[in-house]
PDB file of C-alpha atoms and ligand atoms in Angstrom:
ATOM      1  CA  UNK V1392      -6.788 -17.296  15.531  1.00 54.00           C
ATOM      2  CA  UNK V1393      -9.582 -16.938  13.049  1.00 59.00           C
ATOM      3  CA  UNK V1394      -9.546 -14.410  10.259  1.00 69.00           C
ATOM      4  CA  UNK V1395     -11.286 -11.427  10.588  1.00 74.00           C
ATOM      5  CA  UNK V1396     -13.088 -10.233   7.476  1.00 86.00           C
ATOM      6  CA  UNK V1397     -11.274  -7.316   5.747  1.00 96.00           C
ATOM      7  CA  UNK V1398     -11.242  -6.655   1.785  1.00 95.00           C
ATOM      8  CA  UNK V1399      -7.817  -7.746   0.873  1.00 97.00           C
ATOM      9  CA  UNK V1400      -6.093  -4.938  -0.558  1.00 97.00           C
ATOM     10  CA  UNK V1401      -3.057  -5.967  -3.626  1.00 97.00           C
ATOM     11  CA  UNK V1402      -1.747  -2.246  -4.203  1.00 98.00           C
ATOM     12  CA  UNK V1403       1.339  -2.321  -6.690  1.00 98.00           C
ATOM     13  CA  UNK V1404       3.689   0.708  -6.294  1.00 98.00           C
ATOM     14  CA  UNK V1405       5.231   1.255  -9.599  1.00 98.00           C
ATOM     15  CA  UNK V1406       7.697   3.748  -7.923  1.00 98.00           C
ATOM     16  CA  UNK V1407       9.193   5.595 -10.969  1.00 98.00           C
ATOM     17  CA  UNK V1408       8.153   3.081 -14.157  1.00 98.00           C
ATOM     18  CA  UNK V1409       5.840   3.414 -16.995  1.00 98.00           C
ATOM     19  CA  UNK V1410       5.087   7.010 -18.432  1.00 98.00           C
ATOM     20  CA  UNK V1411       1.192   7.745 -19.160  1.00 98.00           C
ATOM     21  CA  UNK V1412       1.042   5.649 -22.245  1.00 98.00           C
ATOM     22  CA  UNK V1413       2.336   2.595 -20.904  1.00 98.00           C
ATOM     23  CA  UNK V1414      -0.011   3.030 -17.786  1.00 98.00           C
ATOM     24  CA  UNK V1415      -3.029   3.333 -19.888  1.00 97.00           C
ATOM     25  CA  UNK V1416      -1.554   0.127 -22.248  1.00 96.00           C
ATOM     26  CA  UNK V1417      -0.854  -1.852 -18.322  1.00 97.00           C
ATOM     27  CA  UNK V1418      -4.020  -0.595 -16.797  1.00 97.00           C
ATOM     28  CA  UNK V1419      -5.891  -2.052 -19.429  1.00 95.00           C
ATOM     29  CA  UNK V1420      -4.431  -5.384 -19.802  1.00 95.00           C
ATOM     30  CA  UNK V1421      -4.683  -6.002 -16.247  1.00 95.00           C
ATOM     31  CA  UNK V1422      -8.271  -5.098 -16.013  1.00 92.00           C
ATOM     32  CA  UNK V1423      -8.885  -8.167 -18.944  1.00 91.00           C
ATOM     33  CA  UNK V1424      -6.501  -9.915 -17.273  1.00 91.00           C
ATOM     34  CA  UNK V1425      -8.235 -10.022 -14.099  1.00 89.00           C
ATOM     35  CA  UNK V1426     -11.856 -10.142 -15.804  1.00 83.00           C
ATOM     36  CA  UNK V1427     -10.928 -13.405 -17.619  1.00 69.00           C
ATOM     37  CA  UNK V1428     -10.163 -14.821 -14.710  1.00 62.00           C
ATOM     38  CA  UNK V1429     -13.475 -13.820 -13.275  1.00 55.00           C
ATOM     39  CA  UNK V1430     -11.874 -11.598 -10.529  1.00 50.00           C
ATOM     40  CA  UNK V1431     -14.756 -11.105  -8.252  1.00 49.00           C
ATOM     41  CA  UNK V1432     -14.074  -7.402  -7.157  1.00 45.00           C
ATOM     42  CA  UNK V1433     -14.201  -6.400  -3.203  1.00 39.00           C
ATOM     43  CA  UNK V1434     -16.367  -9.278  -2.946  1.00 31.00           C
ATOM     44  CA  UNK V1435     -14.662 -12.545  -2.276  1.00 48.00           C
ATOM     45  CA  UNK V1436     -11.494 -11.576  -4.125  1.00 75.00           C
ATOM     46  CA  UNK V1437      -9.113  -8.171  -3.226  1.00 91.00           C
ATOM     47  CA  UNK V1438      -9.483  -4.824  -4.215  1.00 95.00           C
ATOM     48  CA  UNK V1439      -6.668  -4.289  -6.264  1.00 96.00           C
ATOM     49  CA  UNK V1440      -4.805  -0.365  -6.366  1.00 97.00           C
ATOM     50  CA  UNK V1441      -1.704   0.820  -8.629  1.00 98.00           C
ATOM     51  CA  UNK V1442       0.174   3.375  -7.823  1.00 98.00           C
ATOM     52  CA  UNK V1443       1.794   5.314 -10.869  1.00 98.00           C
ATOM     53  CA  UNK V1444       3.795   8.609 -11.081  1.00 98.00           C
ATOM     54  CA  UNK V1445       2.208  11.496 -10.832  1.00 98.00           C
ATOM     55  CA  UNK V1446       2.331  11.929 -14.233  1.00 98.00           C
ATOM     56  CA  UNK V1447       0.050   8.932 -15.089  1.00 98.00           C
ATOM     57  CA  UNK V1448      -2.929  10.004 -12.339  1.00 98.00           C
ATOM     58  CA  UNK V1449      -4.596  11.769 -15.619  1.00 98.00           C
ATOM     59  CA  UNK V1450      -4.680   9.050 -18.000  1.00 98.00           C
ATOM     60  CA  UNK V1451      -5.201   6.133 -15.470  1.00 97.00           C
ATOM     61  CA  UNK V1452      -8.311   8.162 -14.022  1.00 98.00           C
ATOM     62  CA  UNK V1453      -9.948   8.891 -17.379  1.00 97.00           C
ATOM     63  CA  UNK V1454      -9.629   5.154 -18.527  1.00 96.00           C
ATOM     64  CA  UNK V1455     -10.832   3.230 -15.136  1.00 95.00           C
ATOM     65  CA  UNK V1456     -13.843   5.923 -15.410  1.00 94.00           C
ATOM     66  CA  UNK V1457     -14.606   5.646 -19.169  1.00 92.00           C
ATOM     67  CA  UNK V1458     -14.198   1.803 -18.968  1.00 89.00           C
ATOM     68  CA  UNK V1459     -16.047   1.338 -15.703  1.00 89.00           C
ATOM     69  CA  UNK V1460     -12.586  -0.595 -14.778  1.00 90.00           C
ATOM     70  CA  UNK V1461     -12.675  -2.197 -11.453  1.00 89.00           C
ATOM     71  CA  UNK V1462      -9.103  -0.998 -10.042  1.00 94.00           C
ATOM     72  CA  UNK V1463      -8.245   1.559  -7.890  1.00 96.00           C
ATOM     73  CA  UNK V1464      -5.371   4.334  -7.654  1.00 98.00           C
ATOM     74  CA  UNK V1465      -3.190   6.419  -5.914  1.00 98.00           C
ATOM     75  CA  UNK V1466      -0.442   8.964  -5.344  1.00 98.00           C
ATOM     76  CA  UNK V1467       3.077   7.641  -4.604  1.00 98.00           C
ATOM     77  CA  UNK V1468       3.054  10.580  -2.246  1.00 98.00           C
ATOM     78  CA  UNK V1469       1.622  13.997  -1.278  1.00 98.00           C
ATOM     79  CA  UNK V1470       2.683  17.297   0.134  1.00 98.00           C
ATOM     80  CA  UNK V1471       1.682  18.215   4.133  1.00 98.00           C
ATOM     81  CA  UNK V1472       0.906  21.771   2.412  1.00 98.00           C
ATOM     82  CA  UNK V1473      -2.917  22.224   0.963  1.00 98.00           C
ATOM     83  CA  UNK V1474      -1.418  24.543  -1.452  1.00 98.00           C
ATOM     84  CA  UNK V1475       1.347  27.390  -2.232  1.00 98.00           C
ATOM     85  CA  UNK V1476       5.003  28.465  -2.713  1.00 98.00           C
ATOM     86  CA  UNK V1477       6.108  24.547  -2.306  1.00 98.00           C
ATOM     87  CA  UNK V1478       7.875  23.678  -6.040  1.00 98.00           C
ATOM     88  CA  UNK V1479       7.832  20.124  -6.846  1.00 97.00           C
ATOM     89  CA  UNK V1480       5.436  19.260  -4.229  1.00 98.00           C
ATOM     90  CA  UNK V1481       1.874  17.653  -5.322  1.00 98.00           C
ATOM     91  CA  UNK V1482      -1.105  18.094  -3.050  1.00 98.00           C
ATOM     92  CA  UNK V1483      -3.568  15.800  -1.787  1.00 98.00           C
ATOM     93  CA  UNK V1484      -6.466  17.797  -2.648  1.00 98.00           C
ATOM     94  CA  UNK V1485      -5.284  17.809  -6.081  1.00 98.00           C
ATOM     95  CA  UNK V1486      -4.980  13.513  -5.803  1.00 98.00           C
ATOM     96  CA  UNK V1487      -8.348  13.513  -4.156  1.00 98.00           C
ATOM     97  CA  UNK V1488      -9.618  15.515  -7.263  1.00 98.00           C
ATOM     98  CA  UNK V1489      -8.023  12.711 -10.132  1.00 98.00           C
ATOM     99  CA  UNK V1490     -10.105  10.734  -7.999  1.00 98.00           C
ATOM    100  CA  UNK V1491      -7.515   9.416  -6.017  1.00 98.00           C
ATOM    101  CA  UNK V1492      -8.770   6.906  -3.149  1.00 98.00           C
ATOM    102  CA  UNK V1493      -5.149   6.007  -1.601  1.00 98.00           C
ATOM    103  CA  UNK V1494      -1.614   7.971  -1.362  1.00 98.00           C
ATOM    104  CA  UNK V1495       1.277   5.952  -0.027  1.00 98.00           C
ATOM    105  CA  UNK V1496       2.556   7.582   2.737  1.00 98.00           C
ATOM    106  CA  UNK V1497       6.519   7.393   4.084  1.00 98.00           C
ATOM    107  CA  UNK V1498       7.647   4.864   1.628  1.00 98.00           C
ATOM    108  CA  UNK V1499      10.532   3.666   3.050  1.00 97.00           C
ATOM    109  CA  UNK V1500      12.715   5.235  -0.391  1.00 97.00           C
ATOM    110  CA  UNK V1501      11.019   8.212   0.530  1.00 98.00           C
ATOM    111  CA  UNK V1502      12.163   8.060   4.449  1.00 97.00           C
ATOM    112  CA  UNK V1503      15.872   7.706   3.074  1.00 96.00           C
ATOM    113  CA  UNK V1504      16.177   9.115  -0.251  1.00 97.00           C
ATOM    114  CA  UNK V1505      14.835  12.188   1.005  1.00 97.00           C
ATOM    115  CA  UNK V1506      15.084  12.550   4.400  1.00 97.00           C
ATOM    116  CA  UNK V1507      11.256  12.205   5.168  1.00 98.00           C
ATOM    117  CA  UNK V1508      11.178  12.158   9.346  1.00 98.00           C
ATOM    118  CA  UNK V1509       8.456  10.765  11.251  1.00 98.00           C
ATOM    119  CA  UNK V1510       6.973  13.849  12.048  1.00 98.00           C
ATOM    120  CA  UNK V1511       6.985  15.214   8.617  1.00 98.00           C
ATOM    121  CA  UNK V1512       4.838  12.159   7.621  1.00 98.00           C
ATOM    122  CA  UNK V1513       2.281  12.253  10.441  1.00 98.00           C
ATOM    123  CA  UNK V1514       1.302  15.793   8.569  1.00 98.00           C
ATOM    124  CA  UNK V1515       1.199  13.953   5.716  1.00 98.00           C
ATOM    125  CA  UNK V1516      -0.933  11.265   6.822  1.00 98.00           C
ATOM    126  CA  UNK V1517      -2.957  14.018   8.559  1.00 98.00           C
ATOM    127  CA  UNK V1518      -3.166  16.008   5.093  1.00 98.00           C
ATOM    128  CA  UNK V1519      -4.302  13.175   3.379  1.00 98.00           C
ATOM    129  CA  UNK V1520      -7.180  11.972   5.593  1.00 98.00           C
ATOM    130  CA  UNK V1521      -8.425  15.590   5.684  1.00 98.00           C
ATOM    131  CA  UNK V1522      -8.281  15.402   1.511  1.00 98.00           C
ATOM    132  CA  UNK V1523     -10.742  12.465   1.626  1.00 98.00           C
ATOM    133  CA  UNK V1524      -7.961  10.385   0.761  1.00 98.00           C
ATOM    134  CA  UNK V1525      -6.498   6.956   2.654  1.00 98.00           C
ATOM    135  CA  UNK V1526      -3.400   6.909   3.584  1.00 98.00           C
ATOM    136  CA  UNK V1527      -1.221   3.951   3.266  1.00 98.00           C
ATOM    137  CA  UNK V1528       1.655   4.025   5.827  1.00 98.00           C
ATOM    138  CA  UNK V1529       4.657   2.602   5.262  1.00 98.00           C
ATOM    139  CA  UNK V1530       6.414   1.311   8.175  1.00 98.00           C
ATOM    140  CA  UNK V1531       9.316  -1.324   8.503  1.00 98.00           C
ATOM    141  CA  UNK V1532      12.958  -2.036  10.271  1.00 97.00           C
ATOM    142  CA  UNK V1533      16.438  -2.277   8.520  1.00 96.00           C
ATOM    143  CA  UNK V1534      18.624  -4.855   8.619  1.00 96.00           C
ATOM    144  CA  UNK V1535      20.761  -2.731  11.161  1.00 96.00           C
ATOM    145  CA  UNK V1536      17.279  -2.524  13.348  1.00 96.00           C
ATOM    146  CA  UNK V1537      16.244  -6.055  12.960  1.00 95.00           C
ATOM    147  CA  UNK V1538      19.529  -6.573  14.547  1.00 95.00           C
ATOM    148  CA  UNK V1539      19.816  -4.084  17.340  1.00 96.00           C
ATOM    149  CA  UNK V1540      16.018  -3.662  18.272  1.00 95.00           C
ATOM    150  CA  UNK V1541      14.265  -7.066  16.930  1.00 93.00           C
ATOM    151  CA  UNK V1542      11.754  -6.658  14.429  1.00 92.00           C
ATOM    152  CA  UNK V1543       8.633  -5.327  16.127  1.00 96.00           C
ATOM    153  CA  UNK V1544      10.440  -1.808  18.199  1.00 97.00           C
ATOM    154  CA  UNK V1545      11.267   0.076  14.967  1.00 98.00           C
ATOM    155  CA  UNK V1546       8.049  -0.314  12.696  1.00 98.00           C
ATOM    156  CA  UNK V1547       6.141   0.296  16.314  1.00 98.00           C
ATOM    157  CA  UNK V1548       7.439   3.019  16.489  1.00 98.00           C
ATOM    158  CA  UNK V1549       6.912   4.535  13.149  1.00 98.00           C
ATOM    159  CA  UNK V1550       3.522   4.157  13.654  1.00 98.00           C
ATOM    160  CA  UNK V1551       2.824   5.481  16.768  1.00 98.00           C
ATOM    161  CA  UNK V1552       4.969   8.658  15.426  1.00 98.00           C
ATOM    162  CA  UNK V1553       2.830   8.305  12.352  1.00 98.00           C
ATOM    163  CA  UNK V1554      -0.360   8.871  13.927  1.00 98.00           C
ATOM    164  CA  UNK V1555       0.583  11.935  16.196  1.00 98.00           C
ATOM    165  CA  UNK V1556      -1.884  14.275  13.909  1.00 98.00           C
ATOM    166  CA  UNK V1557      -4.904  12.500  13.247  1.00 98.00           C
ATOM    167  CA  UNK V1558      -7.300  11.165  15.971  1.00 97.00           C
ATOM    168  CA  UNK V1559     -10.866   9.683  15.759  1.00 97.00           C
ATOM    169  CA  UNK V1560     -11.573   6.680  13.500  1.00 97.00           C
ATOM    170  CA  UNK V1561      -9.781   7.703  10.068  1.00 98.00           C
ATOM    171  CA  UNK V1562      -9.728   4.611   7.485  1.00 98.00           C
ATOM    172  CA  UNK V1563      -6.208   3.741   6.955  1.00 98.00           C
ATOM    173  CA  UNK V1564      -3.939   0.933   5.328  1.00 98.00           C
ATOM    174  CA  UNK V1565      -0.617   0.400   7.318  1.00 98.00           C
ATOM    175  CA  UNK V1566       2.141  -1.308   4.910  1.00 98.00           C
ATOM    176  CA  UNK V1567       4.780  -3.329   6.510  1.00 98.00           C
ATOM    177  CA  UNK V1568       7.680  -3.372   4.474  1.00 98.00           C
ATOM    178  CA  UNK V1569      11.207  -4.794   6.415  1.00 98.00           C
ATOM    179  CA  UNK V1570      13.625  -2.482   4.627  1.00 97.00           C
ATOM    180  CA  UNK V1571      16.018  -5.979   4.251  1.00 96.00           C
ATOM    181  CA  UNK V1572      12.935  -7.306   2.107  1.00 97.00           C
ATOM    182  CA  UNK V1573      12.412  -4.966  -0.414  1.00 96.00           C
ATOM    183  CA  UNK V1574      13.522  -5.198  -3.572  1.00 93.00           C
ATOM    184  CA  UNK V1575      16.077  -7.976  -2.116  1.00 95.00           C
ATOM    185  CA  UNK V1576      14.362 -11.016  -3.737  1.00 94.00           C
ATOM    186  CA  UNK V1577      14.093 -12.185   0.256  1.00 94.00           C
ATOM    187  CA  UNK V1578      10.786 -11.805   1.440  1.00 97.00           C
ATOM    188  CA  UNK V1579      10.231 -11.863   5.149  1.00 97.00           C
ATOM    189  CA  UNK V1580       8.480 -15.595   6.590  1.00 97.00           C
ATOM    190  CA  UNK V1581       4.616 -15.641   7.199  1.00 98.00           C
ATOM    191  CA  UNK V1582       6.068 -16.215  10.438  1.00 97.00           C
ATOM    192  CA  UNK V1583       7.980 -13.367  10.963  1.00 97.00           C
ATOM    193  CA  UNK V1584       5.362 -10.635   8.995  1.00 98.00           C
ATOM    194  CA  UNK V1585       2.169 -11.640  11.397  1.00 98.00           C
ATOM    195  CA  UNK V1586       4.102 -11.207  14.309  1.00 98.00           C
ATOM    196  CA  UNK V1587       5.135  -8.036  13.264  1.00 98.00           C
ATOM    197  CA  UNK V1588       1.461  -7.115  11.818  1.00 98.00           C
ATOM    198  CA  UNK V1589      -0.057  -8.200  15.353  1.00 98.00           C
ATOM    199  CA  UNK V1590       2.259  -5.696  17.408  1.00 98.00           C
ATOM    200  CA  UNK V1591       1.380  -3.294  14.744  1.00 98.00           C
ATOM    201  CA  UNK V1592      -2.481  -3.645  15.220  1.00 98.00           C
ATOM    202  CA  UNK V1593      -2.018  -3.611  19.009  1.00 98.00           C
ATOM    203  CA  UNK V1594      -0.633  -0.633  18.447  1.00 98.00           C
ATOM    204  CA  UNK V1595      -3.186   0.793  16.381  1.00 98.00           C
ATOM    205  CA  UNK V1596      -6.026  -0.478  19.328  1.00 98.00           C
ATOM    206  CA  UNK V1597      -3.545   1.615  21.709  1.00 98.00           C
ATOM    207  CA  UNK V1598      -3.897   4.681  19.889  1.00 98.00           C
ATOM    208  CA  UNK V1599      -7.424   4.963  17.761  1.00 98.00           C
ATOM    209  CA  UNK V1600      -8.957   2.340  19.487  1.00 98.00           C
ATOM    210  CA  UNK V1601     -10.795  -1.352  19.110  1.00 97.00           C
ATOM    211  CA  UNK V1602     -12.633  -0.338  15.776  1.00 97.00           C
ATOM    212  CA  UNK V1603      -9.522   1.266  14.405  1.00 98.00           C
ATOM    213  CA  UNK V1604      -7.996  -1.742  14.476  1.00 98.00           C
ATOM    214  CA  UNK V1605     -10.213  -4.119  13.662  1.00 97.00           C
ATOM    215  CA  UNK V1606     -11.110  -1.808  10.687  1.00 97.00           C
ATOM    216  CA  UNK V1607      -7.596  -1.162   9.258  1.00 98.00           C
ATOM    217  CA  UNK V1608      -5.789  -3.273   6.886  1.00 98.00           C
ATOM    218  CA  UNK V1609      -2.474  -4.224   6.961  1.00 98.00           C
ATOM    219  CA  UNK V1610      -0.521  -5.511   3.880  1.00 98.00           C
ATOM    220  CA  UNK V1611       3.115  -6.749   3.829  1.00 98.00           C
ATOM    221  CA  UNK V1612       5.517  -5.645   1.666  1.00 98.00           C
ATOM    222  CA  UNK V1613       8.551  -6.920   0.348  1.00 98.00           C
ATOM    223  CA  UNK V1614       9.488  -9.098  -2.360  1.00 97.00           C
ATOM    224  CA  UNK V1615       5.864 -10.205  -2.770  1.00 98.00           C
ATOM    225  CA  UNK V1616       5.644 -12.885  -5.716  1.00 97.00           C
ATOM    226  CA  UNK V1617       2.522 -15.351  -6.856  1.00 96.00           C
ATOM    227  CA  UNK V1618       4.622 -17.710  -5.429  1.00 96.00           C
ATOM    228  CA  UNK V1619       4.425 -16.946  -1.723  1.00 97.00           C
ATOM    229  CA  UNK V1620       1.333 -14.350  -1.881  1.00 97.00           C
ATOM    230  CA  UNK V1621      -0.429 -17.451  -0.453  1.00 95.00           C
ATOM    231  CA  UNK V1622       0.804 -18.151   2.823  1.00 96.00           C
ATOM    232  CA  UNK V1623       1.581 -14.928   3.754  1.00 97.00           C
ATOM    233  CA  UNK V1624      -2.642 -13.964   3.234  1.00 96.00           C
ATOM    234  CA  UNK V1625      -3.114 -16.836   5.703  1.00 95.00           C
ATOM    235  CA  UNK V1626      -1.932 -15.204   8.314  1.00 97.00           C
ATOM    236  CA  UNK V1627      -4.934 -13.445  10.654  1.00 97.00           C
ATOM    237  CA  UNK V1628      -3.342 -10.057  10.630  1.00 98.00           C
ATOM    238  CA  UNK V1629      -2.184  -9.901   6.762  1.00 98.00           C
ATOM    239  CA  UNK V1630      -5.263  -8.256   4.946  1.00 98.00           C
ATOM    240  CA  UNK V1631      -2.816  -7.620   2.091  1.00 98.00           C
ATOM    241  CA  UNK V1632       0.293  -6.613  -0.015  1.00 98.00           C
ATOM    242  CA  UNK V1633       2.292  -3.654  -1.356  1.00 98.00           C
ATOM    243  CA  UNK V1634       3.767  -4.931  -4.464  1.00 98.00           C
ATOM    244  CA  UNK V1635       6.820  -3.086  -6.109  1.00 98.00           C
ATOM    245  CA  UNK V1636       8.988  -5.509  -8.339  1.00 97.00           C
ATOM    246  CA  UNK V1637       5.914  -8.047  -9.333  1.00 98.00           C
ATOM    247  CA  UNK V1638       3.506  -5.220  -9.710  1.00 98.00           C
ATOM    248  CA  UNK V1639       5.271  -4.422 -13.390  1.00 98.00           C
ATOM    249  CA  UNK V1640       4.556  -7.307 -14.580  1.00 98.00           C
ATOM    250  CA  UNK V1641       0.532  -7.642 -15.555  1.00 97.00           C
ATOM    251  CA  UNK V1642       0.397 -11.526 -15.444  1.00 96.00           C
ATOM    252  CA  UNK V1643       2.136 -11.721 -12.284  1.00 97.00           C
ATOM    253  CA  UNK V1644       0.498  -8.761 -10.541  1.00 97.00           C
ATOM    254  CA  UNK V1645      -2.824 -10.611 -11.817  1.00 94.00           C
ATOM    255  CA  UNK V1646      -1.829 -13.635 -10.205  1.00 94.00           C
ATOM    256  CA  UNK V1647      -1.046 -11.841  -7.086  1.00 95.00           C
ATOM    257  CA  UNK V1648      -4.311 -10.438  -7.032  1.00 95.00           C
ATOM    258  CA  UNK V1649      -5.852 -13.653  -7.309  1.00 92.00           C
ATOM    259  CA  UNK V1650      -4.215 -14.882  -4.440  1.00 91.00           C
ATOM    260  CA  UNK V1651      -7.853 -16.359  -3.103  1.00 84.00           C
ATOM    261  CA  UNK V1652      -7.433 -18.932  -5.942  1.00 81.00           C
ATOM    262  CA  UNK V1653      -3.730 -20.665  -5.543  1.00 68.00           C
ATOM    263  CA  UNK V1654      -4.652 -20.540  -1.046  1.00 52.00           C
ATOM    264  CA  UNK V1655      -3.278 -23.736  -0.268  1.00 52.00           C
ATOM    265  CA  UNK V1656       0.153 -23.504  -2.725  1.00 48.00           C
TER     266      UNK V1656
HETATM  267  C1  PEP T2038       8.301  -1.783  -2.304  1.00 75.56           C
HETATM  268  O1  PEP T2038       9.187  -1.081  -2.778  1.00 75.56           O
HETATM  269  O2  PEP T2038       7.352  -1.272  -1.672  1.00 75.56           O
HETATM  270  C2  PEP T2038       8.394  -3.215  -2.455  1.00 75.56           C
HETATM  271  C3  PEP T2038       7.689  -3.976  -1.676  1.00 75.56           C
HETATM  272  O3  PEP T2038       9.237  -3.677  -3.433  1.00 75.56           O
HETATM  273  P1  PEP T2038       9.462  -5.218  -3.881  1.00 75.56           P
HETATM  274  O4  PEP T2038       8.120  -5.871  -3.963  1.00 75.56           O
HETATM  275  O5  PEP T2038      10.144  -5.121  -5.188  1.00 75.56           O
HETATM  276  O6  PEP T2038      10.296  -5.848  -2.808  1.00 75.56           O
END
């Protein structure tokens, strides 16, 4: 099947690593990094997003806008509430205001570390379109799953149950991310992530439509590495990656980015 043109999207989730001055030290050297290389922004080459604690949004906004740098950022997460009596909570209007463009949505840490149902994070998703921001939806099967539903039923799921609050044409970024791949150093098989991305953009086409889903990006995530960045982008329904490991490490993450260049190792 031929590929259909999306802007790859390489979006590193630092989960909870580097405080605000190493961001501003890492945001920097990647920006050179990739400018050396002659990164060709949203053009030919991939967007490329971070995702620091909240704690970073500050510093990481106020150098990418006083250095004109070309990478984008988001939350790690966001509250379904606009505002209020919610401690601890961060709101998306409040992201969309550090000029946030993405928030990760339902990370799968997030879905078991603290209890975050599938309900819960179609408000979020819903809460984060309506803040102007994109939500990136994290989907993906355990081992346990793989085993007693195959791999396509459980993500599927998730994202139907994902999109129960928002209708229309939203933009959106779903993230694959097999539970058994993250972190584990055992990355699922081109293979095995486009079949899984295909059932997942059927399943967007079911719910929002054709232009929904020829519009949305998926990325796979899950031990991503420069290594095998390659083959899994060759895959017609893999517009990207969510990064966590790699993304801490600037040359790497660079590399990753630059996927477009190493196509063919
Ligand atoms: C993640 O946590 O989203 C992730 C993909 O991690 P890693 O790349 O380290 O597997």
């Amino acid at each position: 099947m031929a590929k259909v043109k999306r802007v790859p999207l390489i979006a590193g989730n630092w989960k909870m690593n580097l405080d605000h001055l190493q961001s501003i030290a890492f945001v920097q050297k990647l920006a050179w990094t990739l400018k050396d290389a002659n990164h060709d922004f949203g053009v030919e080459g991939a967007e490329v997003a971070v995702f620091p604690p909240f704690t970073d949004l500050r510093s990481v906004q106020t150098l990418v806008a006083a250095d004109k740098l070309e990478v984008c950022f988001g939350g790690q997460d966001l509250s379904e509430h606009d505002s209020g009596a919610y401690t601890g909570e961060i709101s998306g209007a409040f992201l969309a205001s550090l000029d946030c463009r993405y928030v990760l949505v339902g990370h799968s840490e997030r879905r078991t570390m603290h209890g975050e149902t599938d309900e819960q994070l179609a408000r979020k998703v819903a809460a984060a379109v309506k803040h102007g921001l994109v939500p990136v939806l994290c989907v993906g099967e355990t081992a346990d799953d793989l085993e007693a539903h195959g791999p396509s039923a459980v993500p599927v799921a998730q994202l139907k149950a994902g999109l129960a609050e928002v209708s229309g044409t939203p933009e959106l970024v779903i993230a694959y991310e097999p539970v058994w791949a993250i972190g584990s150093g055992k990355a699922a098989t081109p293979e095995q992530a486009e079949q899984v991305a295909a059932r997942l953009r059927e399943t967007l086409a079911e719910v929002l439509g054709d232009d929904v889903a020829a519009a949305t990006r998926i990325l796979y995530g899950g031990s991503v590495k420069s290594g095998n960045i390659a083959s899994l982008m060759r895959e017609p329904n893999i517009d990207g990656a969510l990064v966590g490991g790699a993304s801490l490490d600037v040359a790497e993450f660079a590399s990753i980015s630059r996927f477009s260049k190493h196509v063919g190792t």
